Tab-separated table of C-alpha atoms in Angstrom:
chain	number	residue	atom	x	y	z
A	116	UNK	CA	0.000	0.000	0.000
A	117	UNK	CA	1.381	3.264	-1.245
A	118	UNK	CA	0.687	6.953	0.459
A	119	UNK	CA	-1.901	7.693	-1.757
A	120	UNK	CA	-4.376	4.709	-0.603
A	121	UNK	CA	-3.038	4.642	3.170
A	122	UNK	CA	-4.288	8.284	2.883
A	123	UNK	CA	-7.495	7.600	1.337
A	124	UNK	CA	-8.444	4.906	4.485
A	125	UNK	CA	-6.891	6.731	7.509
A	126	UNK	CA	-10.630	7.896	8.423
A	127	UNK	CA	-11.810	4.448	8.219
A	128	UNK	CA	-9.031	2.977	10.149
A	129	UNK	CA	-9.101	5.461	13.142
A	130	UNK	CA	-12.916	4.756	13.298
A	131	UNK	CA	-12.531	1.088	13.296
A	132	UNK	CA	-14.482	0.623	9.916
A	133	UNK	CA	-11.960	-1.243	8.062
A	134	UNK	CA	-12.027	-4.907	7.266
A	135	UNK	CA	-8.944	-7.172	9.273
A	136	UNK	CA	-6.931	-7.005	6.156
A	137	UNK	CA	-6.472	-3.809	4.935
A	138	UNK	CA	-6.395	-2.739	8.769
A	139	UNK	CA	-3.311	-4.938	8.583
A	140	UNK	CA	-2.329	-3.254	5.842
A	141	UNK	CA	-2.333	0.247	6.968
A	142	UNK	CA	-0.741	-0.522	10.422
A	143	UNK	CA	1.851	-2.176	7.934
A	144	UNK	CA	2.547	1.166	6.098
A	145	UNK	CA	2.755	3.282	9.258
A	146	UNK	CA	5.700	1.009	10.326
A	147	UNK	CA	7.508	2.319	7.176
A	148	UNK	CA	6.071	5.875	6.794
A	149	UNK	CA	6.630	8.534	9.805
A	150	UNK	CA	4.557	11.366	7.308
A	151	UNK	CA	1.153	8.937	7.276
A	152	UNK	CA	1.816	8.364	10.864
A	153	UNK	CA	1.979	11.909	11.521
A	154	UNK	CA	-1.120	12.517	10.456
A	155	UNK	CA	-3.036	8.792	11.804
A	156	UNK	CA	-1.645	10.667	15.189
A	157	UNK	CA	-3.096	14.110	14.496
A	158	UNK	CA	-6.247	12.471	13.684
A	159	UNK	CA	-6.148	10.898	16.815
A	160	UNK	CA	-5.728	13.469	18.927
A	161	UNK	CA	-8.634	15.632	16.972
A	162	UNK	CA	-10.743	12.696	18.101
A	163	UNK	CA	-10.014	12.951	22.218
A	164	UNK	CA	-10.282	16.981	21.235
A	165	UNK	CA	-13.759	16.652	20.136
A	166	UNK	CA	-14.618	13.965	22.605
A	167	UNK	CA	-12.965	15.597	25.927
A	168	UNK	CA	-13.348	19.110	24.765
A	169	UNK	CA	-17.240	19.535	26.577
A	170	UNK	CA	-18.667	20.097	22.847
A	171	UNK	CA	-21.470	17.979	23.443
A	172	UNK	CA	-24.703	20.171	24.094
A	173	UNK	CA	-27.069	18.302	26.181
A	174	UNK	CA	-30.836	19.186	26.099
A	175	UNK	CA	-31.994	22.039	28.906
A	176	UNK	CA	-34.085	20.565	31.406
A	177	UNK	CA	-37.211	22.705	30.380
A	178	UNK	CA	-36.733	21.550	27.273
A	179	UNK	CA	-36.953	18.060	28.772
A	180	UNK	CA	-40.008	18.666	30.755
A	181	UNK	CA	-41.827	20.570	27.863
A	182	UNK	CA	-41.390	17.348	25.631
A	183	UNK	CA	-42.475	14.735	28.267
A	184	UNK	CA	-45.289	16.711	29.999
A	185	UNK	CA	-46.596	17.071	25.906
A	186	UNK	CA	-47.331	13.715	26.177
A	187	UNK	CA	-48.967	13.063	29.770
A	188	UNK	CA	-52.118	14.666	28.482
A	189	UNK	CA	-52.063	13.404	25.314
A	190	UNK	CA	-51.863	9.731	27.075
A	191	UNK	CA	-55.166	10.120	28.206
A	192	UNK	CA	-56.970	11.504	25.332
A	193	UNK	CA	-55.761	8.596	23.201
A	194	UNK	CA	-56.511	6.024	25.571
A	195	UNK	CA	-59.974	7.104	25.757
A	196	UNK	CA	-59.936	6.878	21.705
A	197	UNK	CA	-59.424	2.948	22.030
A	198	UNK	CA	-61.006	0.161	21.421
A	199	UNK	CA	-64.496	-0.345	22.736
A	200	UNK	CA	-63.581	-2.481	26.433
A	201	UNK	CA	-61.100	0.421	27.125
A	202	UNK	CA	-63.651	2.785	26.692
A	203	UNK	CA	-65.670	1.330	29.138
A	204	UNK	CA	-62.948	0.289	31.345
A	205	UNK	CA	-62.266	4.687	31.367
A	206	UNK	CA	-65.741	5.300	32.201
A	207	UNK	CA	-65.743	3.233	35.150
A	208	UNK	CA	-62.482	4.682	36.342
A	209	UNK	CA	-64.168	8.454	35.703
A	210	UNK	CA	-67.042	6.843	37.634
A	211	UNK	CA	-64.512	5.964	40.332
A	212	UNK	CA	-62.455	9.719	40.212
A	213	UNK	CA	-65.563	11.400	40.507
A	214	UNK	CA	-66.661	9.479	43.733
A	215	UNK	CA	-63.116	9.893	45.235
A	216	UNK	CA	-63.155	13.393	44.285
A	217	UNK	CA	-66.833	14.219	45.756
A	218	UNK	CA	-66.046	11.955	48.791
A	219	UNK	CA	-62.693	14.062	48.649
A	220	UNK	CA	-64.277	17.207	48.562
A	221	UNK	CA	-66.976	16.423	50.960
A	222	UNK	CA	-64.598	15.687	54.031
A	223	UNK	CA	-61.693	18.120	53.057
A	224	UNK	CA	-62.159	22.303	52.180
A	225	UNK	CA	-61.436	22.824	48.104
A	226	UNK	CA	-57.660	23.387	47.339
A	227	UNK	CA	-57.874	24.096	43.678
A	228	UNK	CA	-59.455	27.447	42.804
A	229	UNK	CA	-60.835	28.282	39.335
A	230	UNK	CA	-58.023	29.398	38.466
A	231	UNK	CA	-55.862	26.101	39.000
A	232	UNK	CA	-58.325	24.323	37.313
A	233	UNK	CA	-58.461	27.145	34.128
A	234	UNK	CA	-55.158	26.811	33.791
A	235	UNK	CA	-55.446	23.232	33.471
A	236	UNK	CA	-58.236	22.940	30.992
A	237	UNK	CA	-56.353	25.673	29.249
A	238	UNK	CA	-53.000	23.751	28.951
A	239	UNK	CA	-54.852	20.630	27.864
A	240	UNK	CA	-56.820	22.004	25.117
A	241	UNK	CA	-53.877	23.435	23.981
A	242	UNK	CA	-51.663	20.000	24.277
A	243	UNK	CA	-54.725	18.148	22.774
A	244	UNK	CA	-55.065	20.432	19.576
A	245	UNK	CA	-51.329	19.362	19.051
A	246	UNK	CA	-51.617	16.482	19.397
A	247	UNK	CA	-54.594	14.918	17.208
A	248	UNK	CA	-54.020	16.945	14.242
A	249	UNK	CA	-56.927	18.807	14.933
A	250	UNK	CA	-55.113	22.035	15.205
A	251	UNK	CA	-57.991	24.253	13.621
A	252	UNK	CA	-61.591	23.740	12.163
A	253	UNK	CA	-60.954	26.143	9.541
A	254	UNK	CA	-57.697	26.645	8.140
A	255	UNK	CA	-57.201	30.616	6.668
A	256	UNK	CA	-54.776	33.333	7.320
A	257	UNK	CA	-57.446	35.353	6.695
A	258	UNK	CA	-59.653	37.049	9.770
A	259	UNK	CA	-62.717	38.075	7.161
A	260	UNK	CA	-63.042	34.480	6.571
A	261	UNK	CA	-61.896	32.800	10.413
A	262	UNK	CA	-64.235	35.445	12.253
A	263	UNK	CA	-67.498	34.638	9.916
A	264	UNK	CA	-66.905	30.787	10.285
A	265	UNK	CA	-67.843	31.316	13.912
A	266	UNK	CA	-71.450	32.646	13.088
A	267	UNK	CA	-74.017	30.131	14.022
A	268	UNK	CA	-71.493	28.089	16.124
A	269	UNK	CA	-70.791	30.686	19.159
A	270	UNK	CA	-73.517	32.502	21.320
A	271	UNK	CA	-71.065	35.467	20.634
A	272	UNK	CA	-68.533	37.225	17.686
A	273	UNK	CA	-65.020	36.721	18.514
A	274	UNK	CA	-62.467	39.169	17.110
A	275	UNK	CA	-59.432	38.351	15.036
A	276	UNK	CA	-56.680	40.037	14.706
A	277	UNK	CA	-54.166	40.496	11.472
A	278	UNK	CA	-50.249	39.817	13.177
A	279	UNK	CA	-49.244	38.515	10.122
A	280	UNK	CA	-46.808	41.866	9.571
A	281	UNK	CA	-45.593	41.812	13.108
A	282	UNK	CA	-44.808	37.838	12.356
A	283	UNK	CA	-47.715	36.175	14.136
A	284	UNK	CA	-49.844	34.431	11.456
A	285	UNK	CA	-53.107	33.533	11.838
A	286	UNK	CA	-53.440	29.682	10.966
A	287	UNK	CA	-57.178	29.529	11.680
A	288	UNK	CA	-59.840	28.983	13.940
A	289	UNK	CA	-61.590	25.716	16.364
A	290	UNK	CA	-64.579	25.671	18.318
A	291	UNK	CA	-63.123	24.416	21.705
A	292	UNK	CA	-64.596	24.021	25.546
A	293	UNK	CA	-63.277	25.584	28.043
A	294	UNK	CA	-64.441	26.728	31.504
A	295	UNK	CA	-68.137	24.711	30.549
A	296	UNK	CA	-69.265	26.321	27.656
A	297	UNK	CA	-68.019	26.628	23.654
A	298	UNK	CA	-65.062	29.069	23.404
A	299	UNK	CA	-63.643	30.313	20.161
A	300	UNK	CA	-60.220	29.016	19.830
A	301	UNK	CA	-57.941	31.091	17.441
A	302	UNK	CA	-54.288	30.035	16.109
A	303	UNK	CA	-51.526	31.940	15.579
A	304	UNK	CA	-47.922	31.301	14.713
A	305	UNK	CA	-44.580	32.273	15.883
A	306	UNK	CA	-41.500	30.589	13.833
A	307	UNK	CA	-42.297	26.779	14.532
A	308	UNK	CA	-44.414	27.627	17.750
A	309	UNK	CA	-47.883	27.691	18.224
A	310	UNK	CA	-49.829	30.021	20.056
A	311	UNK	CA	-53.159	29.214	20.787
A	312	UNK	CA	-55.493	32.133	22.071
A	313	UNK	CA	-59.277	31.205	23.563
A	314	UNK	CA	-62.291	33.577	24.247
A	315	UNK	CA	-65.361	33.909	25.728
A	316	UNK	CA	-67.452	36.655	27.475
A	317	UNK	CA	-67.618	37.359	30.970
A	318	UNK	CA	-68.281	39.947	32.874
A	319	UNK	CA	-65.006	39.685	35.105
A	320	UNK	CA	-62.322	42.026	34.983
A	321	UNK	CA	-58.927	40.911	35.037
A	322	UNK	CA	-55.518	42.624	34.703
A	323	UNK	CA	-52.961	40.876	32.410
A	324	UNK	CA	-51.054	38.185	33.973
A	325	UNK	CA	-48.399	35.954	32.462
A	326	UNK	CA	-48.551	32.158	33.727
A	327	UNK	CA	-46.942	29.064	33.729
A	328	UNK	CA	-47.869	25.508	33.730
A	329	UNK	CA	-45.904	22.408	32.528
A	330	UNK	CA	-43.504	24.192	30.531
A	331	UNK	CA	-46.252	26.211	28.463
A	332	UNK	CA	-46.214	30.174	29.105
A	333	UNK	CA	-50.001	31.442	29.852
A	334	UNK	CA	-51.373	34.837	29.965
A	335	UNK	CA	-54.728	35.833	30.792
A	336	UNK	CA	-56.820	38.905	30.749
A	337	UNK	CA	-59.894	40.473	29.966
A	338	UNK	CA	-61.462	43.062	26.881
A	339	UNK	CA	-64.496	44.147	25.954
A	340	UNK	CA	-66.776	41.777	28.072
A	341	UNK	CA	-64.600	38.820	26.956
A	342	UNK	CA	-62.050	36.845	28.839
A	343	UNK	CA	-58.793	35.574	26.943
A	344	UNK	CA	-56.491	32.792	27.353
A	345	UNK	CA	-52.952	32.909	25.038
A	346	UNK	CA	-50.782	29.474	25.763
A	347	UNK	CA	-47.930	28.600	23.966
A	348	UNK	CA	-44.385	26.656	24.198
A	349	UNK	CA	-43.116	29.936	22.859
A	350	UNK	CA	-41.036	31.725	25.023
A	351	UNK	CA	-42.606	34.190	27.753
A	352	UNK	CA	-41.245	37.341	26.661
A	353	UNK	CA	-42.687	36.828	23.034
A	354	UNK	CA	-45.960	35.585	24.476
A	355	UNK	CA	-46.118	39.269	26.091
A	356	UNK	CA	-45.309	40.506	23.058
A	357	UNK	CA	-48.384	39.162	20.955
A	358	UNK	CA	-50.332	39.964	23.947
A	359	UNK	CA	-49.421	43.322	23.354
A	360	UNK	CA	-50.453	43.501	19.611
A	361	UNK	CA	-53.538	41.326	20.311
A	362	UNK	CA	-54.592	44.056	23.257
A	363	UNK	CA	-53.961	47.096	20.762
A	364	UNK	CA	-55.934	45.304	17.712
A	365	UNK	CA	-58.804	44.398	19.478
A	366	UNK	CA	-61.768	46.787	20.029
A	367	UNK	CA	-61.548	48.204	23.004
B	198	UNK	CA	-67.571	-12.010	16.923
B	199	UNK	CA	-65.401	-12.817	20.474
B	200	UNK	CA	-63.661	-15.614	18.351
B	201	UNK	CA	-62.400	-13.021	15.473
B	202	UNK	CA	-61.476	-10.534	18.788
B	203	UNK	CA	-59.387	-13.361	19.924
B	204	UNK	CA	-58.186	-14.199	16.540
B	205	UNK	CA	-57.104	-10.164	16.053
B	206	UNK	CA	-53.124	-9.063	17.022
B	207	UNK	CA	-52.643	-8.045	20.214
B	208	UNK	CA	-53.856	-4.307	20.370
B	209	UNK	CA	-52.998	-3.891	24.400
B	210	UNK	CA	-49.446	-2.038	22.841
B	211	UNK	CA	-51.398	0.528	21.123
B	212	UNK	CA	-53.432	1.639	24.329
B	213	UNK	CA	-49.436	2.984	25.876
B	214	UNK	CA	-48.074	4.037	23.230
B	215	UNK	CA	-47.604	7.706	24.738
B	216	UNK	CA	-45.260	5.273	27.256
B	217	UNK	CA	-44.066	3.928	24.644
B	218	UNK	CA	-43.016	6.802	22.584
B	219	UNK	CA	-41.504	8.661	26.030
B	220	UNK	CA	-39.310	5.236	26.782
B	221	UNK	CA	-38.316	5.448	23.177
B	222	UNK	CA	-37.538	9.050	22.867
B	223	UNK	CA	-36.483	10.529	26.179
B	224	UNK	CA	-33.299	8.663	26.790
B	225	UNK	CA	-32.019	10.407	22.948
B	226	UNK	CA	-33.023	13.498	23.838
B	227	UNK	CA	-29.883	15.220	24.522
B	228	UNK	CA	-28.565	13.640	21.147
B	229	UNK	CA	-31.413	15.444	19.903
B	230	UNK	CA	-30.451	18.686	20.898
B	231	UNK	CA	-27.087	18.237	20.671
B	232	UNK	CA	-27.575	17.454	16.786
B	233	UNK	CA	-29.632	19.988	16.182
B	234	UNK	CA	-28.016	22.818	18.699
B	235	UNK	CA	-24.496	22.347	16.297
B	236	UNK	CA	-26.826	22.163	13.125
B	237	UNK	CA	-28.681	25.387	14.075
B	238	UNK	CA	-25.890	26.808	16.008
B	239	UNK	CA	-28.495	28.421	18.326
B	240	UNK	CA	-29.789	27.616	21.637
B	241	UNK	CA	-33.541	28.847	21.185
B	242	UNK	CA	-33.876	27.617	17.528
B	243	UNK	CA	-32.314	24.228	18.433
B	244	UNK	CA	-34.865	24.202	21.059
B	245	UNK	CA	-37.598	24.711	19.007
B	246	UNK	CA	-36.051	21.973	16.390
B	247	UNK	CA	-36.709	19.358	18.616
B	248	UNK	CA	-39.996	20.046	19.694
B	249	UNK	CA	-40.683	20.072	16.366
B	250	UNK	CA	-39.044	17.010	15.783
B	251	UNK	CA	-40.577	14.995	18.653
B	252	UNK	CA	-43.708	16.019	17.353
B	253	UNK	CA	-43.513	14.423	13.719
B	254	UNK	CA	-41.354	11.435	15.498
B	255	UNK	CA	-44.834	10.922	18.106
B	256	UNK	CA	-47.480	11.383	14.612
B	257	UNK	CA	-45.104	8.796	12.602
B	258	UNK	CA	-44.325	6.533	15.838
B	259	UNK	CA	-46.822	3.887	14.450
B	260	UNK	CA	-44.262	2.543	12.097
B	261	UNK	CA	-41.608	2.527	14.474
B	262	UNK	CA	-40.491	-0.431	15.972
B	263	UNK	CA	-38.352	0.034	18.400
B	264	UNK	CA	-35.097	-0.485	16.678
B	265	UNK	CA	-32.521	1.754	16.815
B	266	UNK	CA	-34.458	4.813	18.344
B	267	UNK	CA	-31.616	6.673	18.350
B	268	UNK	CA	-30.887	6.708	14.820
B	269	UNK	CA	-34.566	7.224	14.113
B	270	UNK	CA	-34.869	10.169	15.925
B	271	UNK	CA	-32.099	12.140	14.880
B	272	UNK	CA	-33.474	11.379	11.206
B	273	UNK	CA	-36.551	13.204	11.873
B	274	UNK	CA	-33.993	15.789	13.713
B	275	UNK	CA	-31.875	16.344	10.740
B	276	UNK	CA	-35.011	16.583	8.375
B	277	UNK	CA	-36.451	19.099	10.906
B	278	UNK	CA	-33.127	21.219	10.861
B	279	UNK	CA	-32.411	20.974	7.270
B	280	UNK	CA	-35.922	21.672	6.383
B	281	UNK	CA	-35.650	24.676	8.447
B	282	UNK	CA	-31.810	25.690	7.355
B	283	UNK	CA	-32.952	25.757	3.585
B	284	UNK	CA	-35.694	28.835	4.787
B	285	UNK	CA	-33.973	30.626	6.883
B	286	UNK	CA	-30.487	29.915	6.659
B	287	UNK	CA	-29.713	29.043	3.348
B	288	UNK	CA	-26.166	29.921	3.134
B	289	UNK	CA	-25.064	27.402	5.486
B	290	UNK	CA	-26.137	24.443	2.828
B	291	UNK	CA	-24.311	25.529	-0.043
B	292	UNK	CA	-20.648	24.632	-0.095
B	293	UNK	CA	-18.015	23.425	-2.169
B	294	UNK	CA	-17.011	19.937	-1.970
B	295	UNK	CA	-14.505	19.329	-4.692
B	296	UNK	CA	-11.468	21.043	-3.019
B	297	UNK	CA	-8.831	18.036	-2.301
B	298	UNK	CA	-8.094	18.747	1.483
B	299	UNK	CA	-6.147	15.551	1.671
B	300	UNK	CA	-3.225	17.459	-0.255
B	301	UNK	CA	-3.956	20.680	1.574
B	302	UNK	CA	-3.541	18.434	4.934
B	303	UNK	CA	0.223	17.762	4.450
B	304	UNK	CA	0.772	21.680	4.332
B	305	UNK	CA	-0.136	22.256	7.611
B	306	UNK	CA	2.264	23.491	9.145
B	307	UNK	CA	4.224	22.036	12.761
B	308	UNK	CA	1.390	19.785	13.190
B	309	UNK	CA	3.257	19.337	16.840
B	310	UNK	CA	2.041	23.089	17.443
B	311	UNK	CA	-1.480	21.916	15.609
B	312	UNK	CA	-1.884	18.967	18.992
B	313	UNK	CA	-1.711	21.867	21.510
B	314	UNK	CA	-3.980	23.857	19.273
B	315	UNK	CA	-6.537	20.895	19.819
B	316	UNK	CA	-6.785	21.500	23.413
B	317	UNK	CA	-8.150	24.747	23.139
B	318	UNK	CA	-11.689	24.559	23.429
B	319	UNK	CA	-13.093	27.354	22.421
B	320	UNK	CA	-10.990	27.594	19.028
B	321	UNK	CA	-12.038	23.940	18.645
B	322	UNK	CA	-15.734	25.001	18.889
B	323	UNK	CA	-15.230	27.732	16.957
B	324	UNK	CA	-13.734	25.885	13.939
B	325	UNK	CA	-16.145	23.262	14.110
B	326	UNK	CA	-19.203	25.909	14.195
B	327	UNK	CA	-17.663	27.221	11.107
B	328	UNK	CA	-17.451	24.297	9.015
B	329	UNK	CA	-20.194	23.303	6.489
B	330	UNK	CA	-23.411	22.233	7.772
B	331	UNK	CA	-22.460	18.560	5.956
B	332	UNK	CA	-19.304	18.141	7.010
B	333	UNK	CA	-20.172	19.481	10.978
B	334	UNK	CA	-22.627	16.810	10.745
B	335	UNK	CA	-20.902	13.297	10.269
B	336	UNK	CA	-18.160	15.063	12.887
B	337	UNK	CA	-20.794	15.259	15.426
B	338	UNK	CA	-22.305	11.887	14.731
B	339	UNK	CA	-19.315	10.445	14.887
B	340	UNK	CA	-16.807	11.933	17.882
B	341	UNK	CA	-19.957	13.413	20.112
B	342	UNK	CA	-22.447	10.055	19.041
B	343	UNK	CA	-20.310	7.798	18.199
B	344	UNK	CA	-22.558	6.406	15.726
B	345	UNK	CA	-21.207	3.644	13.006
B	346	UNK	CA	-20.575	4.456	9.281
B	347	UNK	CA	-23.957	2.358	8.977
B	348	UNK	CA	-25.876	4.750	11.327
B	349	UNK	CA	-24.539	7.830	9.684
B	350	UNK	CA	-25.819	6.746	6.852
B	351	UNK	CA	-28.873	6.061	7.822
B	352	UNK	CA	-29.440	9.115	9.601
B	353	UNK	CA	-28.030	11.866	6.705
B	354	UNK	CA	-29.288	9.754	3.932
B	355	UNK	CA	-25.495	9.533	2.177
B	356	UNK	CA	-24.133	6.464	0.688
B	357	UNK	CA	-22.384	4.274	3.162
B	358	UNK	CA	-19.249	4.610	0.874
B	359	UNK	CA	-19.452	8.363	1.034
B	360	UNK	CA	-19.703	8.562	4.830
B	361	UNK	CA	-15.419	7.606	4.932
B	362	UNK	CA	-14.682	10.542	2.429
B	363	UNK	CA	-16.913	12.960	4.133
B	364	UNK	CA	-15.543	12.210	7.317
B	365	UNK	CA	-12.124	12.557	5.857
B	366	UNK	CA	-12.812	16.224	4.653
B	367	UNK	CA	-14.466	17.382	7.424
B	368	UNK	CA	-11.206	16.516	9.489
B	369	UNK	CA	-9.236	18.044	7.339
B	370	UNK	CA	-10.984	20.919	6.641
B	371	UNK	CA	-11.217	21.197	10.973
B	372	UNK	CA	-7.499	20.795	11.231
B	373	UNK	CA	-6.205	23.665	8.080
B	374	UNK	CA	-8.611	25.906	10.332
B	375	UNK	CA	-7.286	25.301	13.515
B	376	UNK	CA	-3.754	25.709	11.964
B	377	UNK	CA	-5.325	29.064	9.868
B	378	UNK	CA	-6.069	30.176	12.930
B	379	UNK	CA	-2.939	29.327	14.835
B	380	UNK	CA	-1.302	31.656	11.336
B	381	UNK	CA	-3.098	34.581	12.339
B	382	UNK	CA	-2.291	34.704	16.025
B	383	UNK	CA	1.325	34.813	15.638
């Protein structure tokens, strides 16, 4: 074996790819040649570089949770989809929750407020439209044709708002159920994130507050006789952000 | 009817597959990121790579079978990344591969200095930040995965034969940086 082919299967020698004979070979070669050993060396002390020199980027631990606490909720809503014994197997168990919670609540004062429990429903209707490909009802980055797909399905007219320009598209809109009655659901965009946003009127008041629940960012508030909800995995400080524009586009 | 139940596969696997999915996927997660944090060479947009990722990993996990997860998932990572590199950073996929770096190799100069370069990590992350998007990846798979030339080519979608000869340039293009660097300081 001359330079020239020694050269060509140096990479697959120092990664342990070659076959027993031409390994044989090479090591042969290097006996002879202090140049191709040079570089086999160099080679191999790139390799305990790379591997020693704390390159490798492990995942955040957000990050971690935001991935595995996608799938809790998800969990349930598929096992519920299964076959016909599950199903009834899951409504004896809600059977079952429900008289542990009422015995539960009868002996022991509430600790989740409506909040806690908002939140919740909030988070999972997010995680669920994620998760089932049922991200939107109607698909259109278009508010003259999400708001009107509403009429007849709502008790009320939800606003949309354009963000397109200020890089929040509008993917569409999903009836949804939230707090006991049919919400509007709107979906916006941010890079590969998705925001979700849900409304409904009420007569509270509410100043804006950012949340946080299982890794999702949450902020809340109230307009116009209607309570929103924005969730997304997007970061908090962006959330704000297309709070912000959502606030100044709506009517006020 | 309970005779063609009975007759049916075994469906109790489908029922956990969320538990599944989570025993398949978690333990690769920080290959994940690390694949896509050197692809996207950004914290927040390697972030959102593998949420992304997981995502089309959990919607296509009904084909999976539970071989080689690892190699599987940083497929879909890859895709995800390169998918995402061609819209918004499509400078980084364009390079030139026909330069012959094994003759450029043998000009390095004092490849003794060149060893003591290699401890310096920062130049060492530097260098391999700069390096094509093609070439960064089959380093990564291999030093920081240690992934087999059959895995690599699994997971970039290159020719077995090709994975040798990519890995070759992409050490020597590493190394004439690290010495081009070591040039300028002096």
């Amino acid at each position: 074996m001359n330079c020239q082919e020694v050269r060509i299967l140096i990479d697959g020698y120092v990664d342990g790819e070659l076959d027993p004979i031409r390994n044989q070979e090479v090591e042969q070669h290097f006996r002879t040649c202090p140049v191709c050993l040079t570089v086999y060396n160099s080679h191999r002390a790139l390799r305990t570089a790379l591997r020693t020199g704390s390159l490798y980027r492990t995942a955040p631990p957000a990050l971690r949770n935001r991935v595995q606490s996608s799938f809790k909720p998800a969990s349930t809503w598929k096992s519920l989809m299964g076959s016909p014994q599950w199903r009834w197997a899951a409504a004896a168990a809600s059977l079952a929750l429900v008289s542990v919670l009422t015995w539960r609540v009868a002996l022991l004062p509430p600790t989740q407020t409506a909040d806690d429990r908002l939140i919740q429903e909030v988070t999972a209707s997010h995680v669920r439209s994620l998760m089932v490909s049922h991200l939107v009802d109607i698909q259109s980055s278009d508010r003259h044709m999400v708001k009107p797909w509403f009429t007849g399905k709502l008790d009320f007219a939800p606003s949309v708002a354009d963000l397109i320009e200020q890089g929040f598209p509008l993917v569409g809109g999903r009836l949804d159920y939230v707090n006991g009655r049919a919400v509007a659901g709107l979906v916006y965009k941010r890079r590969e994130h998705v925001i979700n946003v849900f409304l409904w009127p009420s007569a509270a008041a509410v100043e804006t507050r950012p949340l946080a629940h299982q890794g999702y960012h949450l902020v809340c508030w109230t307009q116009s006789g209607m309570t929103y909800w924005a969730i997304s995995d997007l970061n908090s400080r962006e959330l704000q952000e297309f709070v912000q524009l959502l606030q100044n586009q709506t009517p006020r | 009817m309970g005779l063609i139940r009975n007759l049916q596969p075994e469906r109790s696997s489908e029922q956990d597959e969320p538990s599944r999915f989570e025993e398949a996927i978690l333990p690769h997660l920080d290959a994940a990121y690390n694949l896509a944090r050197w692809l996207t060479r950004n914290d927040q947009d390697a972030e959102d790579m593998v949420q992304e990722a997981c995502l089309r990993a959990f919607k296509s996990f009904d084909g999976f079978y539970g071989v080689k997860a690892k190699a599987w998932l940083l497929t879909i990572v890859r895709n995800t990344c390169y998918t995402w590199l061609g819209k918004n950073r499509v400078h980084d996929l364009s390079t030139s591969l026909d330069e012959d770096v094994h003759q450029a190799e043998s000009h390095v100069p004092d490849p003794q200095a060149l060893l003591l370069r290699f401890e310096d990590n920062q130049a060492l992350r530097q260098a391999l930040e700069e390096l094509p998007a093609e070439f960064r990846e089959v380093l990564i798979l291999r030093e920081l995965e240690g992934l087999s030339y059959k895995e690599i080519a699994d997971v970039t979608g290159i020719p077995q034969g090709t994975v040798m000869s990519r890995l070759a340039r992409a050490r020597g293009r590493l190394k004439l940086s690290l010495a081009d660097r070591m040039k300028k300081e002096r």
